């Protein structure tokens, strides 16, 4: 990427026909500068793409050798695994990483974007909140040709680089696997449809049911934040009355593990009475008894591809523009929670 022409307070001063000292004081909210002048200066600064320099001018190079990373929650397996890979790979290129978590708050995400821009990072990597549908707060990076890569939770029509898993295929394989093991009444517990992940996993679930001539029932679809508490509450609804489902596809492994705990409490046997498939291949799924089938998203591969894309953008002679998408493969890992052949309720079509 060609070197950007960084705007300084001198440029702002010349544009507004003000002194450099006045611009500096206005940007720092000096009480001796009028509100009108402050607003005028800050508006021009935004327009020109000015970034406040946190360190003394002249004491640093034009590049910070630092990348910003925003993830929803560092406590979740997949973002944690990705963050580790990204940090390790960036270090090989001589870059440091600033890791931030939005806690799935859209307002916090906006604040973090502005903070990392002001910190003069050389690039930004983002997995968005569950509720991000307006991506305009990222314009300051995109419009100033600062490398920007989205992964996992990504925009659909925002002109940037996107690296994501094959979530529709993942939903399809998980549901098809349950059907092949004899399930005919399959619940799907999804995240909110404001996120691309769950739109695609639900689409895969519905495709598998339709392909096997099974009905798509609204009362077998649940949409929620995929926490343990929400999963427990949903289990109370699912098992409040019979007939119970014979299969559940959960859109994350925390939910799948919680389902297993709930079923143990009410004496539902897994996999004899109920088969379960989760998503993400969290290490906990291997050590729990019975071990839980899950969809592996290959976080190491995704993290490496994110860094490779970022380095390509940083080193490019011309800025990359427009939307481009890379799909990371997934794999269903079958374990004991979906083992065996159940007695079917009707013939498979």
Short mmCIF file of C-alpha atoms in Angstrom, two decimals:
data_model
loop_
_atom_site.label_atom_id
_atom_site.label_comp_id
_atom_site.label_asym_id
_atom_site.label_seq_id
_atom_site.Cartn_x
_atom_site.Cartn_y
_atom_site.Cartn_z
CA UNK A 1 0.00 0.00 0.00
CA UNK A 2 1.34 3.45 -0.85
CA UNK A 3 2.28 5.70 2.03
CA UNK A 4 -0.62 7.83 3.19
CA UNK A 5 -0.29 11.58 3.38
CA UNK A 6 -0.99 12.20 7.06
CA UNK A 7 -2.86 15.42 7.77
CA UNK A 8 -1.47 17.62 10.53
CA UNK A 9 -2.72 20.58 12.52
CA UNK A 10 -0.76 22.75 10.08
CA UNK A 11 -3.01 21.53 7.23
CA UNK A 12 -6.12 22.27 9.30
CA UNK A 13 -4.82 25.72 10.20
CA UNK A 14 -4.14 26.57 6.55
CA UNK A 15 -7.58 25.33 5.47
CA UNK A 16 -9.36 27.47 8.08
CA UNK A 17 -6.98 30.43 7.96
CA UNK A 18 -6.23 30.06 11.66
CA UNK A 19 -2.98 29.90 13.57
CA UNK A 20 -1.49 26.50 14.37
CA UNK A 21 -1.64 27.29 18.08
CA UNK A 22 -5.37 28.09 17.84
CA UNK A 23 -6.06 24.79 16.08
CA UNK A 24 -4.01 22.90 18.67
CA UNK A 25 -5.85 24.52 21.56
CA UNK A 26 -9.23 23.93 19.89
CA UNK A 27 -8.52 20.23 19.41
CA UNK A 28 -7.52 20.00 23.07
CA UNK A 29 -10.68 21.83 24.28
CA UNK A 30 -8.78 24.79 25.69
CA UNK A 31 -11.31 26.95 27.61
CA UNK A 32 -9.89 30.11 26.01
CA UNK A 33 -11.12 28.99 22.57
CA UNK A 34 -14.76 29.67 21.68
CA UNK A 35 -17.20 26.79 21.23
CA UNK A 36 -17.86 27.91 17.67
CA UNK A 37 -14.16 27.77 16.77
CA UNK A 38 -13.75 24.38 18.43
CA UNK A 39 -16.64 22.94 16.46
CA UNK A 40 -15.30 24.38 13.22
CA UNK A 41 -11.82 22.98 13.82
CA UNK A 42 -13.06 19.52 14.85
CA UNK A 43 -15.38 19.33 11.84
CA UNK A 44 -12.51 20.13 9.50
CA UNK A 45 -10.27 17.62 11.29
CA UNK A 46 -12.82 14.87 10.70
CA UNK A 47 -13.27 15.89 7.09
CA UNK A 48 -9.52 15.80 6.44
CA UNK A 49 -9.03 12.48 8.19
CA UNK A 50 -6.76 13.97 10.84
CA UNK A 51 -5.61 11.57 13.55
CA UNK A 52 -4.38 12.97 16.88
CA UNK A 53 -0.83 11.88 17.56
CA UNK A 54 -0.62 10.36 21.00
CA UNK A 55 3.16 10.72 21.13
CA UNK A 56 5.38 13.70 20.55
CA UNK A 57 5.73 14.64 16.89
CA UNK A 58 9.00 13.50 15.38
CA UNK A 59 9.59 10.77 17.97
CA UNK A 60 8.02 8.04 15.89
CA UNK A 61 8.04 6.86 12.32
CA UNK A 62 5.12 7.18 9.95
CA UNK A 63 4.13 3.61 10.88
CA UNK A 64 3.22 2.46 14.37
CA UNK A 65 3.90 -1.25 13.67
CA UNK A 66 0.71 -1.88 15.63
CA UNK A 67 -2.55 -3.54 14.54
CA UNK A 68 -5.91 -3.15 16.26
CA UNK A 69 -8.18 -6.15 16.86
CA UNK A 70 -11.82 -5.92 18.00
CA UNK A 71 -13.62 -9.12 19.04
CA UNK A 72 -16.99 -9.61 20.75
CA UNK A 73 -15.72 -11.44 23.84
CA UNK A 74 -12.25 -12.74 24.51
CA UNK A 75 -13.75 -15.31 26.90
CA UNK A 76 -15.36 -17.27 24.04
CA UNK A 77 -13.32 -20.12 22.54
CA UNK A 78 -13.36 -19.08 18.88
CA UNK A 79 -12.40 -15.38 19.31
CA UNK A 80 -9.76 -16.36 21.87
CA UNK A 81 -8.23 -18.94 19.53
CA UNK A 82 -8.25 -16.50 16.60
CA UNK A 83 -6.69 -13.71 18.71
CA UNK A 84 -3.81 -15.97 19.74
CA UNK A 85 -3.07 -16.98 16.15
CA UNK A 86 -3.27 -13.40 14.88
CA UNK A 87 -0.94 -12.11 17.59
CA UNK A 88 1.62 -14.86 17.02
CA UNK A 89 1.61 -14.41 13.23
CA UNK A 90 1.83 -10.62 13.46
CA UNK A 91 4.89 -10.90 15.70
CA UNK A 92 6.62 -12.80 12.90
CA UNK A 93 6.17 -9.69 10.76
CA UNK A 94 7.37 -7.34 13.51
CA UNK A 95 3.90 -6.04 14.45
CA UNK A 96 2.29 -5.67 17.85
CA UNK A 97 -1.41 -6.24 18.51
CA UNK A 98 -3.89 -4.22 20.55
CA UNK A 99 -6.76 -6.55 21.50
CA UNK A 100 -10.12 -4.95 22.40
CA UNK A 101 -13.47 -6.54 23.18
CA UNK A 102 -16.80 -4.94 22.36
CA UNK A 103 -18.79 -7.16 24.77
CA UNK A 104 -21.34 -7.32 21.94
CA UNK A 105 -22.16 -3.64 22.51
CA UNK A 106 -22.60 -1.63 19.32
CA UNK A 107 -21.86 1.62 21.18
CA UNK A 108 -18.67 0.14 22.62
CA UNK A 109 -17.62 -1.02 19.16
CA UNK A 110 -17.95 2.54 17.83
CA UNK A 111 -15.87 3.88 20.72
CA UNK A 112 -13.15 1.26 20.15
CA UNK A 113 -12.95 2.06 16.43
CA UNK A 114 -12.39 5.73 17.23
CA UNK A 115 -9.84 4.92 19.93
CA UNK A 116 -7.81 2.66 17.65
CA UNK A 117 -7.92 5.22 14.86
CA UNK A 118 -6.57 7.86 17.23
CA UNK A 119 -3.91 5.39 18.36
CA UNK A 120 -2.69 5.44 14.75
CA UNK A 121 -2.79 1.69 14.19
CA UNK A 122 -1.55 0.52 10.80
CA UNK A 123 -4.55 -1.74 10.27
CA UNK A 124 -7.72 -2.98 11.92
CA UNK A 125 -9.16 -6.50 12.21
CA UNK A 126 -12.77 -6.89 13.39
CA UNK A 127 -15.35 -9.49 14.30
CA UNK A 128 -18.44 -7.38 14.84
CA UNK A 129 -21.07 -7.42 17.57
CA UNK A 130 -24.23 -9.48 17.20
CA UNK A 131 -26.15 -6.29 16.51
CA UNK A 132 -23.91 -4.38 14.07
CA UNK A 133 -25.92 -3.62 10.94
CA UNK A 134 -24.63 -0.09 10.28
CA UNK A 135 -20.90 -0.12 9.50
CA UNK A 136 -20.41 3.60 8.88
CA UNK A 137 -18.18 4.00 11.96
CA UNK A 138 -15.54 2.03 10.04
CA UNK A 139 -15.56 4.59 7.20
CA UNK A 140 -12.69 6.51 8.80
CA UNK A 141 -10.42 3.49 8.18
CA UNK A 142 -11.77 2.56 4.78
CA UNK A 143 -11.87 6.12 3.42
CA UNK A 144 -8.30 6.83 4.55
CA UNK A 145 -6.98 3.61 2.98
CA UNK A 146 -6.00 2.04 6.30
CA UNK A 147 -6.14 -1.76 5.93
CA UNK A 148 -9.39 -3.15 7.31
CA UNK A 149 -10.28 -6.85 7.50
CA UNK A 150 -13.48 -8.39 8.91
CA UNK A 151 -13.65 -12.03 10.00
CA UNK A 152 -16.29 -14.49 11.23
CA UNK A 153 -19.03 -11.93 11.99
CA UNK A 154 -18.86 -9.79 8.89
CA UNK A 155 -20.81 -7.26 6.79
CA UNK A 156 -22.62 -8.41 3.68
CA UNK A 157 -22.36 -5.36 1.46
CA UNK A 158 -19.64 -3.11 2.90
CA UNK A 159 -16.72 -2.60 0.53
CA UNK A 160 -13.93 -4.34 2.45
CA UNK A 161 -12.02 -7.61 2.82
CA UNK A 162 -14.08 -10.35 4.49
CA UNK A 163 -12.86 -13.74 5.75
CA UNK A 164 -15.54 -16.06 7.08
CA UNK A 165 -16.47 -19.68 7.64
CA UNK A 166 -18.87 -21.64 5.44
CA UNK A 167 -21.69 -21.28 7.96
CA UNK A 168 -24.55 -22.34 5.70
CA UNK A 169 -22.70 -25.56 4.92
CA UNK A 170 -22.00 -26.00 8.63
CA UNK A 171 -25.69 -25.72 9.48
CA UNK A 172 -26.56 -28.09 6.66
CA UNK A 173 -24.01 -30.73 7.69
CA UNK A 174 -24.98 -30.58 11.37
CA UNK A 175 -28.67 -31.05 10.59
CA UNK A 176 -28.10 -33.67 7.90
CA UNK A 177 -25.93 -35.63 10.33
CA UNK A 178 -28.77 -35.74 12.87
CA UNK A 179 -31.22 -36.84 10.18
CA UNK A 180 -28.84 -39.57 9.00
CA UNK A 181 -28.62 -40.81 12.60
CA UNK A 182 -32.39 -41.23 12.66
CA UNK A 183 -33.65 -37.89 14.03
CA UNK A 184 -36.95 -36.60 12.65
CA UNK A 185 -37.89 -33.86 15.15
CA UNK A 186 -34.90 -31.51 15.27
CA UNK A 187 -34.70 -28.28 17.25
CA UNK A 188 -32.29 -25.55 16.20
CA UNK A 189 -31.09 -23.02 18.79
CA UNK A 190 -29.73 -20.04 16.86
CA UNK A 191 -28.18 -16.72 17.69
CA UNK A 192 -29.89 -13.43 16.68
CA UNK A 193 -30.57 -13.04 12.97
CA UNK A 194 -28.93 -9.61 13.02
CA UNK A 195 -25.65 -11.53 12.64
CA UNK A 196 -24.57 -13.15 9.36
CA UNK A 197 -23.47 -16.31 11.19
CA UNK A 198 -26.92 -17.28 12.33
CA UNK A 199 -28.75 -16.26 9.17
CA UNK A 200 -26.54 -18.70 7.30
CA UNK A 201 -26.66 -21.54 9.87
CA UNK A 202 -30.45 -21.32 9.99
CA UNK A 203 -30.51 -21.44 6.18
CA UNK A 204 -28.40 -24.62 6.29
CA UNK A 205 -30.71 -26.17 8.90
CA UNK A 206 -33.79 -25.43 6.78
CA UNK A 207 -32.12 -26.71 3.60
CA UNK A 208 -31.32 -30.06 5.23
CA UNK A 209 -34.87 -30.50 6.55
CA UNK A 210 -36.42 -29.68 3.19
CA UNK A 211 -34.01 -31.94 1.35
CA UNK A 212 -35.15 -34.84 3.55
CA UNK A 213 -38.85 -33.88 3.25
CA UNK A 214 -39.09 -32.89 6.92
CA UNK A 215 -41.18 -29.88 7.99
CA UNK A 216 -39.60 -26.57 9.09
CA UNK A 217 -41.50 -25.78 12.29
CA UNK A 218 -41.41 -22.35 13.90
CA UNK A 219 -41.85 -23.91 17.33
CA UNK A 220 -38.58 -25.80 16.80
CA UNK A 221 -36.53 -22.65 16.09
CA UNK A 222 -35.16 -20.46 18.90
CA UNK A 223 -33.23 -17.20 18.50
CA UNK A 224 -31.18 -15.82 21.40
CA UNK A 225 -27.78 -14.78 22.65
CA UNK A 226 -25.97 -18.06 23.03
CA UNK A 227 -25.16 -17.97 26.74
CA UNK A 228 -25.56 -20.69 29.36
CA UNK A 229 -28.46 -18.88 31.05
CA UNK A 230 -30.38 -18.45 27.80
CA UNK A 231 -29.73 -22.07 26.85
CA UNK A 232 -31.10 -23.30 30.18
CA UNK A 233 -34.24 -21.18 29.81
CA UNK A 234 -34.77 -22.53 26.29
CA UNK A 235 -34.40 -26.09 27.53
CA UNK A 236 -37.18 -25.41 30.04
CA UNK A 237 -39.41 -24.42 27.12
CA UNK A 238 -38.40 -27.32 24.87
CA UNK A 239 -38.96 -29.97 27.52
CA UNK A 240 -42.02 -28.41 29.17
CA UNK A 241 -44.29 -30.82 27.33
CA UNK A 242 -44.11 -33.90 25.14
CA UNK A 243 -43.38 -34.94 22.49
CA UNK A 244 -39.72 -34.12 23.10
CA UNK A 245 -37.42 -33.56 20.12
CA UNK A 246 -35.04 -36.36 19.18
CA UNK A 247 -32.28 -34.06 17.96
CA UNK A 248 -30.93 -30.58 18.72
CA UNK A 249 -28.52 -28.55 16.60
CA UNK A 250 -27.05 -25.78 18.77
CA UNK A 251 -25.25 -22.84 17.17
CA UNK A 252 -22.47 -22.88 19.75
CA UNK A 253 -20.88 -25.41 22.07
CA UNK A 254 -21.75 -23.59 25.29
CA UNK A 255 -25.39 -24.12 24.39
CA UNK A 256 -24.78 -27.77 23.48
CA UNK A 257 -23.05 -28.43 26.82
CA UNK A 258 -25.88 -26.73 28.72
CA UNK A 259 -28.45 -28.90 26.91
CA UNK A 260 -26.56 -31.98 28.02
CA UNK A 261 -26.54 -30.76 31.64
CA UNK A 262 -30.27 -30.07 31.53
CA UNK A 263 -31.06 -33.47 30.01
CA UNK A 264 -29.03 -35.21 32.70
CA UNK A 265 -31.14 -33.41 35.30
CA UNK A 266 -34.44 -34.65 33.82
CA UNK A 267 -33.14 -38.14 32.95
CA UNK A 268 -33.08 -37.80 29.17
CA UNK A 269 -30.36 -40.10 27.83
CA UNK A 270 -27.84 -38.88 25.28
CA UNK A 271 -27.56 -40.18 22.61
CA UNK A 272 -30.27 -42.84 23.15
CA UNK A 273 -33.18 -40.39 23.65
CA UNK A 274 -31.71 -37.20 22.21
CA UNK A 275 -28.83 -36.50 19.87
CA UNK A 276 -26.91 -33.19 20.01
CA UNK A 277 -24.58 -31.33 17.63
CA UNK A 278 -22.86 -28.08 18.62
CA UNK A 279 -20.72 -25.56 16.74
CA UNK A 280 -17.08 -24.38 17.02
CA UNK A 281 -15.39 -27.56 18.28
CA UNK A 282 -14.58 -26.02 21.65
CA UNK A 283 -12.01 -28.27 23.45
CA UNK A 284 -14.60 -28.88 26.18
CA UNK A 285 -16.67 -30.93 23.72
CA UNK A 286 -14.00 -33.67 23.68
CA UNK A 287 -13.61 -34.08 27.44
CA UNK A 288 -17.26 -33.99 28.50
CA UNK A 289 -19.14 -37.32 28.80
CA UNK A 290 -20.56 -38.19 26.38
CA UNK A 291 -18.31 -36.19 24.04
CA UNK A 292 -20.26 -33.73 21.90
CA UNK A 293 -20.38 -33.70 18.11
CA UNK A 294 -19.50 -30.24 16.77
CA UNK A 295 -18.59 -28.26 13.66
CA UNK A 296 -14.90 -27.33 13.50
CA UNK A 297 -14.32 -23.80 12.15
CA UNK A 298 -10.53 -24.11 11.83
CA UNK A 299 -9.59 -20.97 13.82
CA UNK A 300 -5.87 -21.43 13.10
CA UNK A 301 -6.49 -21.36 9.35
CA UNK A 302 -8.76 -18.33 9.63
CA UNK A 303 -6.28 -16.43 11.82
CA UNK A 304 -3.43 -17.11 9.40
CA UNK A 305 -5.51 -15.97 6.43
CA UNK A 306 -6.51 -12.77 8.27
CA UNK A 307 -2.86 -11.86 8.85
CA UNK A 308 -1.88 -12.79 5.30
CA UNK A 309 -4.62 -10.54 3.89
CA UNK A 310 -3.63 -7.71 6.22
CA UNK A 311 0.04 -7.91 5.24
CA UNK A 312 -0.88 -7.95 1.56
CA UNK A 313 -2.87 -4.75 2.06
CA UNK A 314 -0.14 -3.04 4.08
CA UNK A 315 2.53 -3.88 1.52
CA UNK A 316 0.45 -3.18 -1.60
CA UNK A 317 1.61 -0.36 -3.86
CA UNK A 318 -1.97 0.76 -4.43
CA UNK A 319 -4.89 0.70 -1.97
CA UNK A 320 -7.27 -2.24 -2.23
CA UNK A 321 -10.85 -1.18 -2.83
CA UNK A 322 -14.21 -2.90 -3.01
CA UNK A 323 -15.67 -6.02 -1.47
CA UNK A 324 -13.78 -9.31 -1.53
CA UNK A 325 -14.60 -12.49 0.35
CA UNK A 326 -12.65 -15.57 1.36
CA UNK A 327 -14.42 -18.67 2.71
CA UNK A 328 -12.68 -20.89 5.27
CA UNK A 329 -13.81 -24.56 5.17
CA UNK A 330 -15.59 -26.27 8.06
CA UNK A 331 -15.81 -29.91 9.14
CA UNK A 332 -18.34 -31.85 11.16
CA UNK A 333 -16.66 -33.79 13.99
CA UNK A 334 -18.95 -36.68 14.97
CA UNK A 335 -18.72 -37.87 18.59
CA UNK A 336 -20.80 -39.84 21.10
CA UNK A 337 -23.58 -37.23 21.52
CA UNK A 338 -24.95 -38.14 18.09
CA UNK A 339 -23.85 -41.77 17.91
CA UNK A 340 -25.95 -44.77 16.95
CA UNK A 341 -29.12 -45.23 14.97
CA UNK A 342 -32.39 -44.23 16.60
CA UNK A 343 -35.81 -45.69 15.95
CA UNK A 344 -37.28 -43.39 13.35
CA UNK A 345 -40.68 -41.74 13.55
CA UNK A 346 -41.83 -42.60 10.08
CA UNK A 347 -39.83 -43.62 7.06
CA UNK A 348 -37.00 -41.49 5.78
CA UNK A 349 -37.89 -40.01 2.43
#
